[in-house]
Short mmCIF file of C-alpha atoms in Angstrom, two decimals:
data_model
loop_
_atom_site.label_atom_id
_atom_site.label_comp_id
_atom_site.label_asym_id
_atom_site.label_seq_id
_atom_site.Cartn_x
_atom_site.Cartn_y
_atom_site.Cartn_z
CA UNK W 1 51.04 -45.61 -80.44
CA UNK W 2 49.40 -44.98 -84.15
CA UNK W 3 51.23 -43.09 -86.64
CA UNK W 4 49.03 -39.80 -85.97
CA UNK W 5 49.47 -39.88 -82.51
CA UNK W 6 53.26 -39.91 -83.12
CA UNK W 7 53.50 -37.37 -85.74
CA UNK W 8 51.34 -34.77 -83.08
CA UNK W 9 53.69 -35.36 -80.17
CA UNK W 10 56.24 -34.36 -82.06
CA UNK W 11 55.00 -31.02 -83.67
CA UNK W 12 54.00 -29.99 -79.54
CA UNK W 13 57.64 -31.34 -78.65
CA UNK W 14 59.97 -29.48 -81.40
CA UNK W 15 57.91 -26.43 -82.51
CA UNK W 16 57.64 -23.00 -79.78
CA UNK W 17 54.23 -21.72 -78.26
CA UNK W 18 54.28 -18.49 -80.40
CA UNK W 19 55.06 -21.13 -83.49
CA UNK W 20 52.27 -23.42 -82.53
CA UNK W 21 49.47 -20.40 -81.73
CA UNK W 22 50.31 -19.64 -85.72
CA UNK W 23 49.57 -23.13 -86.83
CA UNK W 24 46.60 -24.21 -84.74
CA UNK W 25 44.45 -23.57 -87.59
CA UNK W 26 46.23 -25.84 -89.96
CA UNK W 27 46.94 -28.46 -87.12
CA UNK W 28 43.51 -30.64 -88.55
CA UNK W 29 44.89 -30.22 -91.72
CA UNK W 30 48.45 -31.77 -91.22
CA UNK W 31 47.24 -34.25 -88.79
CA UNK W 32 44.50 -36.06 -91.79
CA UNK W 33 47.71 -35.23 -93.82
CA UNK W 34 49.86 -37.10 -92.07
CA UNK W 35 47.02 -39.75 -91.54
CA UNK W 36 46.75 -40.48 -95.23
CA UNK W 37 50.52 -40.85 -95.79
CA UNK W 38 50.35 -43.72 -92.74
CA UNK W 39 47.57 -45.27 -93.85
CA UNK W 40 48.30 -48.97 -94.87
CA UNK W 41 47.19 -50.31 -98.60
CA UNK W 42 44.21 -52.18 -98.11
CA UNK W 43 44.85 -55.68 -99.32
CA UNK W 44 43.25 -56.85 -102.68
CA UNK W 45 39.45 -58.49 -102.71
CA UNK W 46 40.07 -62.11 -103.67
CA UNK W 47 39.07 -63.26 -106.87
CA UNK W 48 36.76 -66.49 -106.92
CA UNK W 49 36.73 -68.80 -109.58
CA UNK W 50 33.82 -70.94 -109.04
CA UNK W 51 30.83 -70.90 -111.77
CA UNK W 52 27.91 -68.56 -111.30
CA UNK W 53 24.99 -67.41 -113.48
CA UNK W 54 27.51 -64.45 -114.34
CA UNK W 55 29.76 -66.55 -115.90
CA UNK W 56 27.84 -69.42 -117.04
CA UNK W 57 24.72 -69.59 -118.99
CA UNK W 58 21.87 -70.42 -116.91
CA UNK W 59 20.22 -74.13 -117.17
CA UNK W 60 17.21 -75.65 -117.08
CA UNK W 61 14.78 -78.38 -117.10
CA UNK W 62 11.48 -80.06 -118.85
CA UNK W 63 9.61 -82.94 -117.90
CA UNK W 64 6.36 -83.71 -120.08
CA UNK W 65 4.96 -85.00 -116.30
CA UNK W 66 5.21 -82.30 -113.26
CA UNK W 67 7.80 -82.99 -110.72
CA UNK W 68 5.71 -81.96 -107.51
CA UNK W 69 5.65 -78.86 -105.53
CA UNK W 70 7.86 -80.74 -103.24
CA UNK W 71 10.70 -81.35 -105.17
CA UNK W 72 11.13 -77.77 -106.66
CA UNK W 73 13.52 -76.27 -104.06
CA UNK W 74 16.04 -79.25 -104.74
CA UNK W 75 15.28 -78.75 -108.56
CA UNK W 76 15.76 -74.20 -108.11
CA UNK W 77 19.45 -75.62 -106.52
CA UNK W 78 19.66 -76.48 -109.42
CA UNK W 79 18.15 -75.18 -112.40
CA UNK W 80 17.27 -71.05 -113.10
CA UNK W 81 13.90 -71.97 -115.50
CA UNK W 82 11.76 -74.59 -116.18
CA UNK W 83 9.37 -76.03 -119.09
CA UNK W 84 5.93 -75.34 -119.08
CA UNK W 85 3.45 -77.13 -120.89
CA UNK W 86 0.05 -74.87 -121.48
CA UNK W 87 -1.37 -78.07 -124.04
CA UNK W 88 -0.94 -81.69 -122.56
CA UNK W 89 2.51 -82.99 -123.49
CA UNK W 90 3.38 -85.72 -126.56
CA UNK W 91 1.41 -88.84 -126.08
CA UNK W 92 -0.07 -87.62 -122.93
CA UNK W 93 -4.17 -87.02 -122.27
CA UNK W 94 -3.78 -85.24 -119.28
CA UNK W 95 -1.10 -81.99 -118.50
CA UNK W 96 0.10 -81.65 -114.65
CA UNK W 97 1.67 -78.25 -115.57
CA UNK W 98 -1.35 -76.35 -115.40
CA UNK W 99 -2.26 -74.06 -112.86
CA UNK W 100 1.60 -74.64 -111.10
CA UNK W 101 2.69 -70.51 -112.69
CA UNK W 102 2.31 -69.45 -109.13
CA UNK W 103 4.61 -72.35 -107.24
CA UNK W 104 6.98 -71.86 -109.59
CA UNK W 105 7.32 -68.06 -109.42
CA UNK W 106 7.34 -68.62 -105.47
CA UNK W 107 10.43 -71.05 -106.00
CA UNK W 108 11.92 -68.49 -108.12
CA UNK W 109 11.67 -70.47 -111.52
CA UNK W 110 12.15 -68.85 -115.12
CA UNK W 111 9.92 -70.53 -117.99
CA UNK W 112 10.55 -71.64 -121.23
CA UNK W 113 6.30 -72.31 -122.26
CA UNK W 114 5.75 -74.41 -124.35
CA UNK W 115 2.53 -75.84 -126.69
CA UNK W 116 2.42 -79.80 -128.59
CA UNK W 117 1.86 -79.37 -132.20
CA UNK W 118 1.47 -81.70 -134.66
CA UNK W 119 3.11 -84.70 -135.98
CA UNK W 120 2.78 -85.12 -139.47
CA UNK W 121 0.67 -88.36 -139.79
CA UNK W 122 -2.05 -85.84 -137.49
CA UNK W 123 -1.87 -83.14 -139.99
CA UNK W 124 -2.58 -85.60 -142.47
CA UNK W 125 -5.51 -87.31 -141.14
CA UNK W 126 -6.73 -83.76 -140.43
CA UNK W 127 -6.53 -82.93 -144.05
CA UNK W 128 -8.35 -85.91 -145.21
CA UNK W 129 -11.32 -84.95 -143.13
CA UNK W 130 -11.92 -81.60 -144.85
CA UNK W 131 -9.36 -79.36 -142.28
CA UNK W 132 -6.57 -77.87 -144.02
CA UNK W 133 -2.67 -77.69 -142.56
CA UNK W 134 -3.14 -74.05 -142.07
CA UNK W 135 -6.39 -73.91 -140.37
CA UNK W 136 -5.34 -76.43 -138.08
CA UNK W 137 -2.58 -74.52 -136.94
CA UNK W 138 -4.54 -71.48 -136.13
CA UNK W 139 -6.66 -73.54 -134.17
CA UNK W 140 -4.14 -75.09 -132.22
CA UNK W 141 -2.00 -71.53 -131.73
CA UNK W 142 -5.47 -70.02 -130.59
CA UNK W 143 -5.79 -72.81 -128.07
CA UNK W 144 -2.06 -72.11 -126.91
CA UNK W 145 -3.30 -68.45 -126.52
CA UNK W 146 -6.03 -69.29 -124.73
CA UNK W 147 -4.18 -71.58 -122.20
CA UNK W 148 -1.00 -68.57 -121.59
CA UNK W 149 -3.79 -65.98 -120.56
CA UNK W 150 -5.22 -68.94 -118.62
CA UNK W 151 -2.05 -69.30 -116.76
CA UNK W 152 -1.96 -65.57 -116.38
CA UNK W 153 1.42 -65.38 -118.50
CA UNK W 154 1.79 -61.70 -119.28
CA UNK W 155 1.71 -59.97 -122.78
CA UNK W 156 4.70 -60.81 -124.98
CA UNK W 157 5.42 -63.98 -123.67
CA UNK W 158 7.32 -66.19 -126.14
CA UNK W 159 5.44 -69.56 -126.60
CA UNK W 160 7.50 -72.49 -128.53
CA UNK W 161 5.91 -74.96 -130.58
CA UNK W 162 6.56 -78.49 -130.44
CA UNK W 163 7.92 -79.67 -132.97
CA UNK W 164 9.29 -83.02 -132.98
CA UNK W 165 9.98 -83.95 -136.26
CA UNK W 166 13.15 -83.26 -137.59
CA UNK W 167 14.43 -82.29 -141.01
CA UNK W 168 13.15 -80.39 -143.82
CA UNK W 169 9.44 -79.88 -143.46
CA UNK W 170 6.96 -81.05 -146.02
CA UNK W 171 4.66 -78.64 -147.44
CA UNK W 172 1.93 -79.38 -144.80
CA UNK W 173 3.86 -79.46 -141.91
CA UNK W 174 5.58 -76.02 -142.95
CA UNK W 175 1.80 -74.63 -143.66
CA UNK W 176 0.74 -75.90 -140.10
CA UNK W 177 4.11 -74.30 -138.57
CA UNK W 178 3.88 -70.89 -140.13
CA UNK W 179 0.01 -70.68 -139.76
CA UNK W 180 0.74 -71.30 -135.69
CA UNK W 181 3.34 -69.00 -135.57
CA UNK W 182 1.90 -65.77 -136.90
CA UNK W 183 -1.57 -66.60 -135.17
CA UNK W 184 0.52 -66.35 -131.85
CA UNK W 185 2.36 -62.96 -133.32
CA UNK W 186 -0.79 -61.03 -133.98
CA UNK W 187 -2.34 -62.20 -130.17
CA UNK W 188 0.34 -60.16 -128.02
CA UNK W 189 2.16 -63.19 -127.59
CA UNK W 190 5.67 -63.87 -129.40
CA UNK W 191 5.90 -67.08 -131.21
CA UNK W 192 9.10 -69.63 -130.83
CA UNK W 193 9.54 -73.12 -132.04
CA UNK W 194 10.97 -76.65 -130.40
CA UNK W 195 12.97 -77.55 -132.79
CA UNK W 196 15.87 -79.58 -134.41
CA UNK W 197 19.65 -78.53 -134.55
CA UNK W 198 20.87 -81.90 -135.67
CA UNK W 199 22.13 -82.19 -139.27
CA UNK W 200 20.81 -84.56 -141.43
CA UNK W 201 21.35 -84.88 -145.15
CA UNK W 202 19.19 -83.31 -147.44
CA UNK W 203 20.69 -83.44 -150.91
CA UNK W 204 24.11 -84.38 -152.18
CA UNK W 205 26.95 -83.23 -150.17
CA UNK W 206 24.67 -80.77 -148.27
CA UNK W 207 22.94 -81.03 -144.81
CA UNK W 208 19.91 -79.04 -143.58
CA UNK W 209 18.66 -78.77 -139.83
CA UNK W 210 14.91 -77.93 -139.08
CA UNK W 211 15.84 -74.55 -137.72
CA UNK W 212 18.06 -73.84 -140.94
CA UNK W 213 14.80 -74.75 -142.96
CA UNK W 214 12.00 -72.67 -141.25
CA UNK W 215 14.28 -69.66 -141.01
CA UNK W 216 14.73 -69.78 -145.12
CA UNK W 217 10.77 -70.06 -145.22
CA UNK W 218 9.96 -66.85 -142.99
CA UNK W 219 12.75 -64.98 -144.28
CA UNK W 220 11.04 -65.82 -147.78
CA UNK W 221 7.60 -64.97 -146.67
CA UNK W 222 8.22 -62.17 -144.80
CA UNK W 223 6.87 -63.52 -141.97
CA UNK W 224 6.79 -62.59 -138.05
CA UNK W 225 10.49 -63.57 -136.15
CA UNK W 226 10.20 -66.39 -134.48
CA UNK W 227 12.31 -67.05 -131.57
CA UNK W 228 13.78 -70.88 -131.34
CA UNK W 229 14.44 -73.50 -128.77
CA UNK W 230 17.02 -76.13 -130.44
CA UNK W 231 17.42 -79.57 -129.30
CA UNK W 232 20.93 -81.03 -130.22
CA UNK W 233 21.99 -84.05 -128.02
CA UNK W 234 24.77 -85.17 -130.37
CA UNK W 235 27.76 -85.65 -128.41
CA UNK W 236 30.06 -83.29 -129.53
CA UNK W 237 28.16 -80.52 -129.25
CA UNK W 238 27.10 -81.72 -126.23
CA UNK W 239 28.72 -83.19 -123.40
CA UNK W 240 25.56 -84.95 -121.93
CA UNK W 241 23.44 -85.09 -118.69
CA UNK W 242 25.78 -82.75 -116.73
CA UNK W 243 25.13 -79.24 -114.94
CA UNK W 244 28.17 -78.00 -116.91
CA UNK W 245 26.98 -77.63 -120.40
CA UNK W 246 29.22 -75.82 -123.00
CA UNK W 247 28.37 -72.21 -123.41
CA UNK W 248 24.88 -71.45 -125.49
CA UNK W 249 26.59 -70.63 -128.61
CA UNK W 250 28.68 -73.49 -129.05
CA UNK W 251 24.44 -75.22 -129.64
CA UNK W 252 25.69 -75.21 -133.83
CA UNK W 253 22.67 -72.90 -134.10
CA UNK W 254 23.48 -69.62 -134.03
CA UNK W 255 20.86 -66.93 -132.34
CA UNK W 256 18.87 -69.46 -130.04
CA UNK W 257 17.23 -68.58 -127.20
CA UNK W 258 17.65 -71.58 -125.64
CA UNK W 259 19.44 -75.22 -126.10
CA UNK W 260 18.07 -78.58 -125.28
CA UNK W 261 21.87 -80.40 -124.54
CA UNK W 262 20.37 -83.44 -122.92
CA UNK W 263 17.33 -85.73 -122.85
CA UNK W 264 15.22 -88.53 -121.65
CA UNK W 265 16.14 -91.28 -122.54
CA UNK W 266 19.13 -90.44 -124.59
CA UNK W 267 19.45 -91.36 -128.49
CA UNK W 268 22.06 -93.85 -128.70
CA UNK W 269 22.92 -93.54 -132.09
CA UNK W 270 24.53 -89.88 -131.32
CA UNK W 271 25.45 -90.03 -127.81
CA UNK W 272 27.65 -92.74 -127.44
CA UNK W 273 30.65 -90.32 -127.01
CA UNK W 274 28.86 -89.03 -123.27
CA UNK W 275 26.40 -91.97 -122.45
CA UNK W 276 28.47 -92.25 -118.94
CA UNK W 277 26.82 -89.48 -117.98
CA UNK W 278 23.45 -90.94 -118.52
CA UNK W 279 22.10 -93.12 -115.45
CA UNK W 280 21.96 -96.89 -116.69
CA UNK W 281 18.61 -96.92 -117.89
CA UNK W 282 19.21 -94.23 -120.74
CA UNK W 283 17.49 -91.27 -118.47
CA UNK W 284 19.00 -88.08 -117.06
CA UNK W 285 19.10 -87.37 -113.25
CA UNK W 286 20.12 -85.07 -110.98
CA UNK W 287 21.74 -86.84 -108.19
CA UNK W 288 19.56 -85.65 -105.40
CA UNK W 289 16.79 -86.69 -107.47
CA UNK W 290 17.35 -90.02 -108.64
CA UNK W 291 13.30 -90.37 -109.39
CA UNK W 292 12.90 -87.96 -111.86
CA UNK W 293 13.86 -87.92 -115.37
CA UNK W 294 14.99 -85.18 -117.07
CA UNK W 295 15.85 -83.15 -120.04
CA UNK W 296 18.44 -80.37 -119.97
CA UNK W 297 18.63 -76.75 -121.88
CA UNK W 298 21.02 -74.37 -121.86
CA UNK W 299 20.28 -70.54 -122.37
CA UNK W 300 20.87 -66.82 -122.66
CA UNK W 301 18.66 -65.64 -120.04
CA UNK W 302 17.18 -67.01 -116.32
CA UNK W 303 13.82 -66.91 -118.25
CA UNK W 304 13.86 -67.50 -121.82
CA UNK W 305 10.44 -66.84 -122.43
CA UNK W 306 10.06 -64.07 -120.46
CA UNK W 307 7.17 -65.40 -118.59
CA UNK W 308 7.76 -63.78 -115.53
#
């Protein structure tokens, strides 16, 4: 017998027929009464602790070569975003990225787009036949433009630049940087940059990391924001090739959108302190993957470019 049931037997059993004529009306209203004051507490939710994108920044991948469509359901267990090259990748003629938006929207992939740029010695030779830094970076951001409306990447966008090179910039690579980057700004595109977190020395008793350097030069231009990418291996920050990467703002650079923790093959000089979590040939893996080699970024959104 439940508690209501109870409670109603005994109002008909101890209360008189003229008594119970009076209270008919207000019978419903005792009875849900009575109802709530039997009710039992309704045990607590439990509380899980395992990691989700809610309490961990999401990670991603890049790969200068395309994994296959077949592999990107094992790589979405992983991963929230992926790189995307619109330009064919460093040292590479040919670019499998292109045309692959679609399969990776279907898989439910982020982006983080990216563009090559220039290594120094190219900017050089480019100068000494009659093209300046600057007018070889528009060329190269229009081309990078041309390539995300290819793709169908929508307005505003953030494309990075590659740029591999770390340190302070000379003045030719920070004239072909800056020319790329407000080219992209004034195309309905928003420009990022690739670029180094690691510290190196740059005069006595002082260190200076690429980011550190271009954000003094727009700050001192006046130029466009740009939004950055930082690569920073070094173990500490890092803690290698692992799905478990410390939070995004433990990177060293504050104010990243994303940060490359891991790549392929690793530097040995600066990750000797996590190189167990390399495979043995220096590459990163995923273990149901054991074919193809990886880098690994950490960052503040599922897509970092907002190329969705």
């Amino acid at each position: 017998m439940d508690c209501v049931t109870f409670i109603s037997i005994q109002i008909s059993l101890r209360i008189s027929k003229p008594l119970m004529r009076l209270l008919a009306n207000f019978l419903p209203a005792l009875l849900l009464l009575a109802a709530t004051g039997c009710a039992q507490p309704t045990p607590p939710a439990s509380v899980s602790h395992a990691p989700s994108e809610r309490t961990q920044n999401p990670i991603g991948f890049d790969s200068n070569d395309y994994p296959g469509d077949d592999a990107l359901p094992a790589l979405r267990r992983h991963f929230a975003f992926a790189g995307y090259w619109l330009t064919n990748p460093p040292g590479e003629r040919q670019n499998g990225w292109l045309g692959k938006r679609d399969v990776l929207l279907r898989n439910d992939f982020g982006f983080l787009v990216l563009a090559n740029g220039k290594f120094d010695a190219e900017i050089k030779k480019a100068k000494r036949s009659g093209t300046t830094a600057a007018v070889l970076g528009k060329k190269d951001a229009t081309a990078a433009v041309v390539a995300a409306q290819r793709e169908h990447f929508p307005a505003h966008t953030i494309i990075f630049l590659d740029q591999e090179e770390g340190g302070r910039l000379n003045a030719d690579q920070s004239s072909y940087l800056l020319a790329w980057t407000e080219t992209v700004a004034l195309s309905g595109y928003l420009p990022g940059v690739y670029a180094s977190g690691q510290p190196v020395d740059d005069s006595p008793g002082k260190t200076i990391t690429t980011v550190q350097n271009i954000r003094e030069q727009v700050a001192t231009q006046h130029l466009h924001p740009i939004a950055f990418w930082v690569y920073q291996d070094a173990c500490p920050p890092s803690n290698g090739c692992t799905l478990q990467p410390p939070p995004l703002a433990s990177s060293g650079t504050p104010d990243v959108a994303a940060w490359q923790y891991a790549q392929s093959p690793r530097r040995k000089e600066i990750t000797a302190a996590c190189s167990k979590t390399y495979a043995a040939d220096g590459n990163c893996y995923v273990p149901d993957l054991p074919k193809i080699t990886l880098d690994l970024s950490v960052a503040g959104s599922p897509d970092p470019s907002h190329g969705r």
